[in-house]
Short mmCIF file of C-alpha atoms (C1' of nucleotides) in Angstrom, two decimals:
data_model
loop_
_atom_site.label_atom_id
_atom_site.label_comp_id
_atom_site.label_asym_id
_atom_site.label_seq_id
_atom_site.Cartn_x
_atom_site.Cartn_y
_atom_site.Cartn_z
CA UNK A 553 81.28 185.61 223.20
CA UNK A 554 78.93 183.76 220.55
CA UNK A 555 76.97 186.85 219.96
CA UNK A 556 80.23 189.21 220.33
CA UNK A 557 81.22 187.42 217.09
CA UNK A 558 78.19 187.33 215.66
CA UNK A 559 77.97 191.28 216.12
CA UNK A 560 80.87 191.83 214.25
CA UNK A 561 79.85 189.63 211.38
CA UNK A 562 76.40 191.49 210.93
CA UNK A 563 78.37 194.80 211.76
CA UNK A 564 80.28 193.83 208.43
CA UNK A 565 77.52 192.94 206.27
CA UNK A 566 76.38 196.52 206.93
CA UNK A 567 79.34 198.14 206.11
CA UNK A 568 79.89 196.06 202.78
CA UNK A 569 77.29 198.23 201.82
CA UNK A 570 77.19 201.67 204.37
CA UNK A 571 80.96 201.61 203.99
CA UNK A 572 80.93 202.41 200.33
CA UNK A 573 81.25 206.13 199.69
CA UNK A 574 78.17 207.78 199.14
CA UNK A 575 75.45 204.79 199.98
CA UNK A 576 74.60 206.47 203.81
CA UNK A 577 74.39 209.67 202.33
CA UNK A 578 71.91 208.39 198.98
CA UNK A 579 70.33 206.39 201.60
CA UNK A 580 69.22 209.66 203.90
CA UNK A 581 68.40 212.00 200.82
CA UNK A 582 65.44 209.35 200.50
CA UNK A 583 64.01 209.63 204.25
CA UNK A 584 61.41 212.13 203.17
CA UNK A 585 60.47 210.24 200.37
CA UNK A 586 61.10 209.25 196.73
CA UNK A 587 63.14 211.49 194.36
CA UNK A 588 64.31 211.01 190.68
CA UNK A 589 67.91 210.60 189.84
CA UNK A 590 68.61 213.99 188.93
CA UNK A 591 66.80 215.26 192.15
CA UNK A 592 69.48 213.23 194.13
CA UNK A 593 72.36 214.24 192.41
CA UNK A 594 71.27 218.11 192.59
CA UNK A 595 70.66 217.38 197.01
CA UNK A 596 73.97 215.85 196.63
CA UNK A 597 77.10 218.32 196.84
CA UNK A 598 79.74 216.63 195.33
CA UNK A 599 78.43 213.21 194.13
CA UNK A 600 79.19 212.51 190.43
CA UNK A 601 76.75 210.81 187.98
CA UNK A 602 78.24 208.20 187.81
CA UNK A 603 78.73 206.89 191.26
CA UNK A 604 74.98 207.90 191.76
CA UNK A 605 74.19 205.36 189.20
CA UNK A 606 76.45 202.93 190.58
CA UNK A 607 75.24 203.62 194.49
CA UNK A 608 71.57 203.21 193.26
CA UNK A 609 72.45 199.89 191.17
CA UNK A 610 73.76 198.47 194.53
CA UNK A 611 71.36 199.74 196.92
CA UNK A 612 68.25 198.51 194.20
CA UNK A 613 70.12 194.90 194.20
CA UNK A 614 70.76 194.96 197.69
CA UNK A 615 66.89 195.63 198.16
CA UNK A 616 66.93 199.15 200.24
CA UNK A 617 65.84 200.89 197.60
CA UNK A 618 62.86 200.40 194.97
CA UNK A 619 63.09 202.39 191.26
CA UNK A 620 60.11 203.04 189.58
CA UNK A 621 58.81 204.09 186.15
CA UNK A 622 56.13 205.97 185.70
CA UNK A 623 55.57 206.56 182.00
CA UNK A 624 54.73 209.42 182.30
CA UNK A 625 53.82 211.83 179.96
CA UNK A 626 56.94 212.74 180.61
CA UNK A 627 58.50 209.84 181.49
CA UNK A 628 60.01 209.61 184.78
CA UNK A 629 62.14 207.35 187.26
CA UNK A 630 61.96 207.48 190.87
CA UNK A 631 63.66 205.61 193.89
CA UNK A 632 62.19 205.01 196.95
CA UNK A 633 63.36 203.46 200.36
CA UNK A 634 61.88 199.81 200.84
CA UNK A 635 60.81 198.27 204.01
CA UNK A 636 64.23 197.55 204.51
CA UNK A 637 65.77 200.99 203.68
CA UNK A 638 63.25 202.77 206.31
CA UNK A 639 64.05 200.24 209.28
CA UNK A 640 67.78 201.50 208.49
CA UNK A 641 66.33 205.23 208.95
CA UNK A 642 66.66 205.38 212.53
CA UNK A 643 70.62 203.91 212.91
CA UNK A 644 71.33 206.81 209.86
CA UNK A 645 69.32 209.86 212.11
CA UNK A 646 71.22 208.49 215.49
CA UNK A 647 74.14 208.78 213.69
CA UNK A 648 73.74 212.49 212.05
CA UNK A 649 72.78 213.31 215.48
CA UNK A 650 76.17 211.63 217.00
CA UNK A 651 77.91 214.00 213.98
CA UNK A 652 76.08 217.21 215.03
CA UNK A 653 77.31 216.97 218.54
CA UNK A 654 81.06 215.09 218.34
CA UNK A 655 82.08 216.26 214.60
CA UNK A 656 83.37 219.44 214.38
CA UNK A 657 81.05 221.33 211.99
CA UNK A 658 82.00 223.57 209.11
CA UNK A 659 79.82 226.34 209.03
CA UNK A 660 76.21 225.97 207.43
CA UNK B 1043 63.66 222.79 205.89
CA UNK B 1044 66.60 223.90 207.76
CA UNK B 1045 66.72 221.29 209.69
CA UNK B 1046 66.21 218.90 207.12
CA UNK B 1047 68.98 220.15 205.23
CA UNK B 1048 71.71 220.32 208.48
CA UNK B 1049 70.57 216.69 208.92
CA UNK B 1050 71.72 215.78 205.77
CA UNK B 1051 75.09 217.94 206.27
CA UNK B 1052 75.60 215.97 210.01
CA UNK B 1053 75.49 212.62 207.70
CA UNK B 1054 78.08 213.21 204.80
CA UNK B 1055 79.51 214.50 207.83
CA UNK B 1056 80.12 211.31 209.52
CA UNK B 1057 80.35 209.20 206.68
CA UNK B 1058 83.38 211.16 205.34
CA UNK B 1059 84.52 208.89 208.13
CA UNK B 1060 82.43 205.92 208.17
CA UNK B 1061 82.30 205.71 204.15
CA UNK B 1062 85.80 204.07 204.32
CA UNK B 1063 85.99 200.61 203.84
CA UNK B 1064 86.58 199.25 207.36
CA UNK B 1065 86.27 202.09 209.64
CA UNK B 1066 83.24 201.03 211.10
CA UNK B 1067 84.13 197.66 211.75
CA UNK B 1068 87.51 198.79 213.68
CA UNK B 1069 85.16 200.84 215.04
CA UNK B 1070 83.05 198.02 216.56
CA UNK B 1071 86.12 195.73 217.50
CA UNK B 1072 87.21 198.26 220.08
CA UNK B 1073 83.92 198.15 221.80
CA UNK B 1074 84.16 195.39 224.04
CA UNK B 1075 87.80 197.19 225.09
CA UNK B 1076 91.33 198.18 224.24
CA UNK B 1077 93.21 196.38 221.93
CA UNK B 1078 96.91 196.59 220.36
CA UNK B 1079 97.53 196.53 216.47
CA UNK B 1080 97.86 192.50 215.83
CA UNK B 1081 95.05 191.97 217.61
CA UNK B 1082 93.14 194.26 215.61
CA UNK B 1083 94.58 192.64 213.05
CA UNK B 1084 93.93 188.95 213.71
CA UNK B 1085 90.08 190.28 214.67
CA UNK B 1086 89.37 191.38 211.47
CA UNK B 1087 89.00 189.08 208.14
CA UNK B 1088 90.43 190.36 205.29
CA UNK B 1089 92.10 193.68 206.63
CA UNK B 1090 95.91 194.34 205.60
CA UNK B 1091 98.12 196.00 207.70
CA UNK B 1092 98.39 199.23 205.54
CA UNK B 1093 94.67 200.19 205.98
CA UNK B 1094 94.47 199.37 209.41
CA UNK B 1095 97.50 201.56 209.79
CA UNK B 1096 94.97 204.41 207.91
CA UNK B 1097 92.05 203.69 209.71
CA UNK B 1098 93.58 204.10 213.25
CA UNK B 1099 95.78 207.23 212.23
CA UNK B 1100 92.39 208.58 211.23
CA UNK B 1101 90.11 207.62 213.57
CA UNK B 1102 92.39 209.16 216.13
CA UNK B 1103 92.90 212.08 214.47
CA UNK B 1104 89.18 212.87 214.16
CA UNK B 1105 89.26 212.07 218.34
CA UNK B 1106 87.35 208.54 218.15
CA UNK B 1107 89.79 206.45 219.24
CA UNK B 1108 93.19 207.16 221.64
CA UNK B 1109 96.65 205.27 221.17
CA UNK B 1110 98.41 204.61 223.98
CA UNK B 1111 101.87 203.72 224.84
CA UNK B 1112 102.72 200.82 227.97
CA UNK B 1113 105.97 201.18 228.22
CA UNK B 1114 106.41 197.64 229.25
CA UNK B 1115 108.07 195.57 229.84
CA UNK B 1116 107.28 194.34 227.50
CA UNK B 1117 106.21 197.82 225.68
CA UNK B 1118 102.67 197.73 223.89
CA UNK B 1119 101.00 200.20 222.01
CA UNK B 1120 96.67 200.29 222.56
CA UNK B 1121 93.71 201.79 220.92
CA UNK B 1122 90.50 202.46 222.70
CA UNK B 1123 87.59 204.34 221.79
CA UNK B 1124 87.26 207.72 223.63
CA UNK B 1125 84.14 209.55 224.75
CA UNK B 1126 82.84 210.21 221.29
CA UNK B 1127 83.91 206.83 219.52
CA UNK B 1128 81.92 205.25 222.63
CA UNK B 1129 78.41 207.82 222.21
CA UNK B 1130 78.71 206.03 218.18
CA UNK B 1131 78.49 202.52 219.60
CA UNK B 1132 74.71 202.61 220.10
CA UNK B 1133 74.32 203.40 216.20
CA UNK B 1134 76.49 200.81 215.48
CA UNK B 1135 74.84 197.94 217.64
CA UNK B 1136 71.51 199.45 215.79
CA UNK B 1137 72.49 198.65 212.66
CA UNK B 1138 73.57 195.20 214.03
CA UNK B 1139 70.67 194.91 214.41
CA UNK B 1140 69.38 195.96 211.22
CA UNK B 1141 71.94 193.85 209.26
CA UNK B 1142 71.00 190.78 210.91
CA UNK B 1143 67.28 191.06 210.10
CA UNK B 1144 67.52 192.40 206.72
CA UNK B 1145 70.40 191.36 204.91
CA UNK B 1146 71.19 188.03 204.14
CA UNK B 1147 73.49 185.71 206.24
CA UNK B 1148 75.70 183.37 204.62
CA UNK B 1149 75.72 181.07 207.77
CA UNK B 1150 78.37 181.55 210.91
"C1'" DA C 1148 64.64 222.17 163.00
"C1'" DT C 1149 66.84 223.61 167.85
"C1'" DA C 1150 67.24 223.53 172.81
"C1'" DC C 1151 66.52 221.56 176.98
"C1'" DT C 1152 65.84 217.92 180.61
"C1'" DC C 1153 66.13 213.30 181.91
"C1'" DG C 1154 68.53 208.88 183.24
"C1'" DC C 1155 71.94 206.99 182.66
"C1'" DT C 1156 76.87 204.98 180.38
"C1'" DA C 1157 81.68 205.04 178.83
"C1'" DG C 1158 86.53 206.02 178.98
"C1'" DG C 1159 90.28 207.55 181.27
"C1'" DA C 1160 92.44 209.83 185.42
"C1'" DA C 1161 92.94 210.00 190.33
"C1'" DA C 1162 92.41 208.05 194.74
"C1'" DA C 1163 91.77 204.21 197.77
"C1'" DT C 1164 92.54 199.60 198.94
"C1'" DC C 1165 95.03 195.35 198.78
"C1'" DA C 1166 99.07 192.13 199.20
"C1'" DA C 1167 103.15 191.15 200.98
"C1'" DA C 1168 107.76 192.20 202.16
"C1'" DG C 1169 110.48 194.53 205.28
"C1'" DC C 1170 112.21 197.78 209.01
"C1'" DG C 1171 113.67 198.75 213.84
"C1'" DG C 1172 112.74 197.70 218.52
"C1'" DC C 1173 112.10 194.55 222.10
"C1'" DA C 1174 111.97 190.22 224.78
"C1'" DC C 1175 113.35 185.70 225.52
"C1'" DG C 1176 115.92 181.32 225.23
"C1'" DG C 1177 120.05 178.67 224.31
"C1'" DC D 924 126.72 186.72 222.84
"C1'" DC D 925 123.39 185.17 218.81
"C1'" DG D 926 119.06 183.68 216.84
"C1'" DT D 927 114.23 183.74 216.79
"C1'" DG D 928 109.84 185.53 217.17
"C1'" DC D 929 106.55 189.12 218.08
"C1'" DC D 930 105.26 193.82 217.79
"C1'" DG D 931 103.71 198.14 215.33
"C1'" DC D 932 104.00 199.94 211.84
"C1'" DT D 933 105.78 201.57 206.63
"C1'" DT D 934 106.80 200.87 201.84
"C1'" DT D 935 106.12 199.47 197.15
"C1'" DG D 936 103.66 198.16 193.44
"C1'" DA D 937 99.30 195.94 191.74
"C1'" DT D 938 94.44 196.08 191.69
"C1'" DT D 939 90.03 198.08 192.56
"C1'" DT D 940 87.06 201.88 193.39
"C1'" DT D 941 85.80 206.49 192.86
"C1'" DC D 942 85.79 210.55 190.28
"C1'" DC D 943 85.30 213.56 186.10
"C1'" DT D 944 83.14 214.72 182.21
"C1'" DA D 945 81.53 214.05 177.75
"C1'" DG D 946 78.06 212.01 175.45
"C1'" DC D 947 74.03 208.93 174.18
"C1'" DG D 948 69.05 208.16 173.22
"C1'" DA D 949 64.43 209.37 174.58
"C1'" DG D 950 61.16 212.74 175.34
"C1'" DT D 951 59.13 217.50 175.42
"C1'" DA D 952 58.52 222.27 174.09
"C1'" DT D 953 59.13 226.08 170.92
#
DNA sequence: ATACTCGCTAGGAAAATCAAAGCGGCACGG
DNA sequence: CCGTGCCGCTTTGATTTTCCTAGCGAGTAT
């Protein structure tokens, strides 16, 4: 009973973050490995700027995700999955795997 | 490639569900069994009748959960997960899992 | 100079969530 | 009978979040 509650406390940690449109979906597009804002937002149907920026912000604070500057020439910022953002990796590929088989797909 | 880009397809996918706020966590509540609307309700912190109202509507009508009607006496309405809402419970317990080791507690 | 890309931000509109009251139905007790 | 309480929602309006899109400053190339 003890860890049933528990569960669902930790369950809702997650989700203060996973359960924020986009964040799962930012999260994946960095599994194969870093990518500059403007990268994401192009992998991204239907994400605007400005949630990207916001998503990013949250999941940088939050500690999932790293942003780096390299100076460049040119100048460029990249985001990469932390420690914590890769242990997350294989919940996220169980899940798209759940979706492929139980969520009726729209054509590809 | 091409399966790289499906993957990412299966996950905005399933977050177009699990992106709400709370739909994960009524999600997990119905794990350990069926349970009517109040009790949903009084399980869940900070979740207002209206939005659980959305949240079930949905989640049946994507096929992860199942009302049913006991016609009593005294007559009770019930949600339980069906076949597909139970194949998402391992995800769910995995990212538990995560939460509890990598985001931060503030106590239980 | 212009044109383009980048990584954002700002302002306002649209959508989602929240808060709380209330409805109709039902069951039970006095 | 009536009154009360619980149930499973719905409604309304306020607040918050997400979306849309223009635009900024920095940097690079022509």
């Amino acid at each position: 009973m003890h860890e049933c509650v528990r569960s669902d406390a930790a369950l809702t940690r997650a989700f203060r973050i996973l359960g924020k449109r986009w964040s799962a979906v930012v999260l994946g597009s960095l599994r194969s490995g870093p990518a500059g804002f403007r990268e994401l937002s192009r992998a991204i149907d239907g994400l605007s700027d400005s949630v990207l920026s916001d998503r990013l912000s949250e999941l940088t604070k939050e500690g999932l995700i790293a942003r780096t500057v390299d100076e460049g020439p040119p100048v460029a910022v990249s985001y990469e999955l932390t420690e914590s953002g890769k242990a997350l990796m294989p919940a996220l590929h169980q899940i798209s795997e759940w979706a492929e088989e139980h969520l009726l797909s729209e054509g590809c």
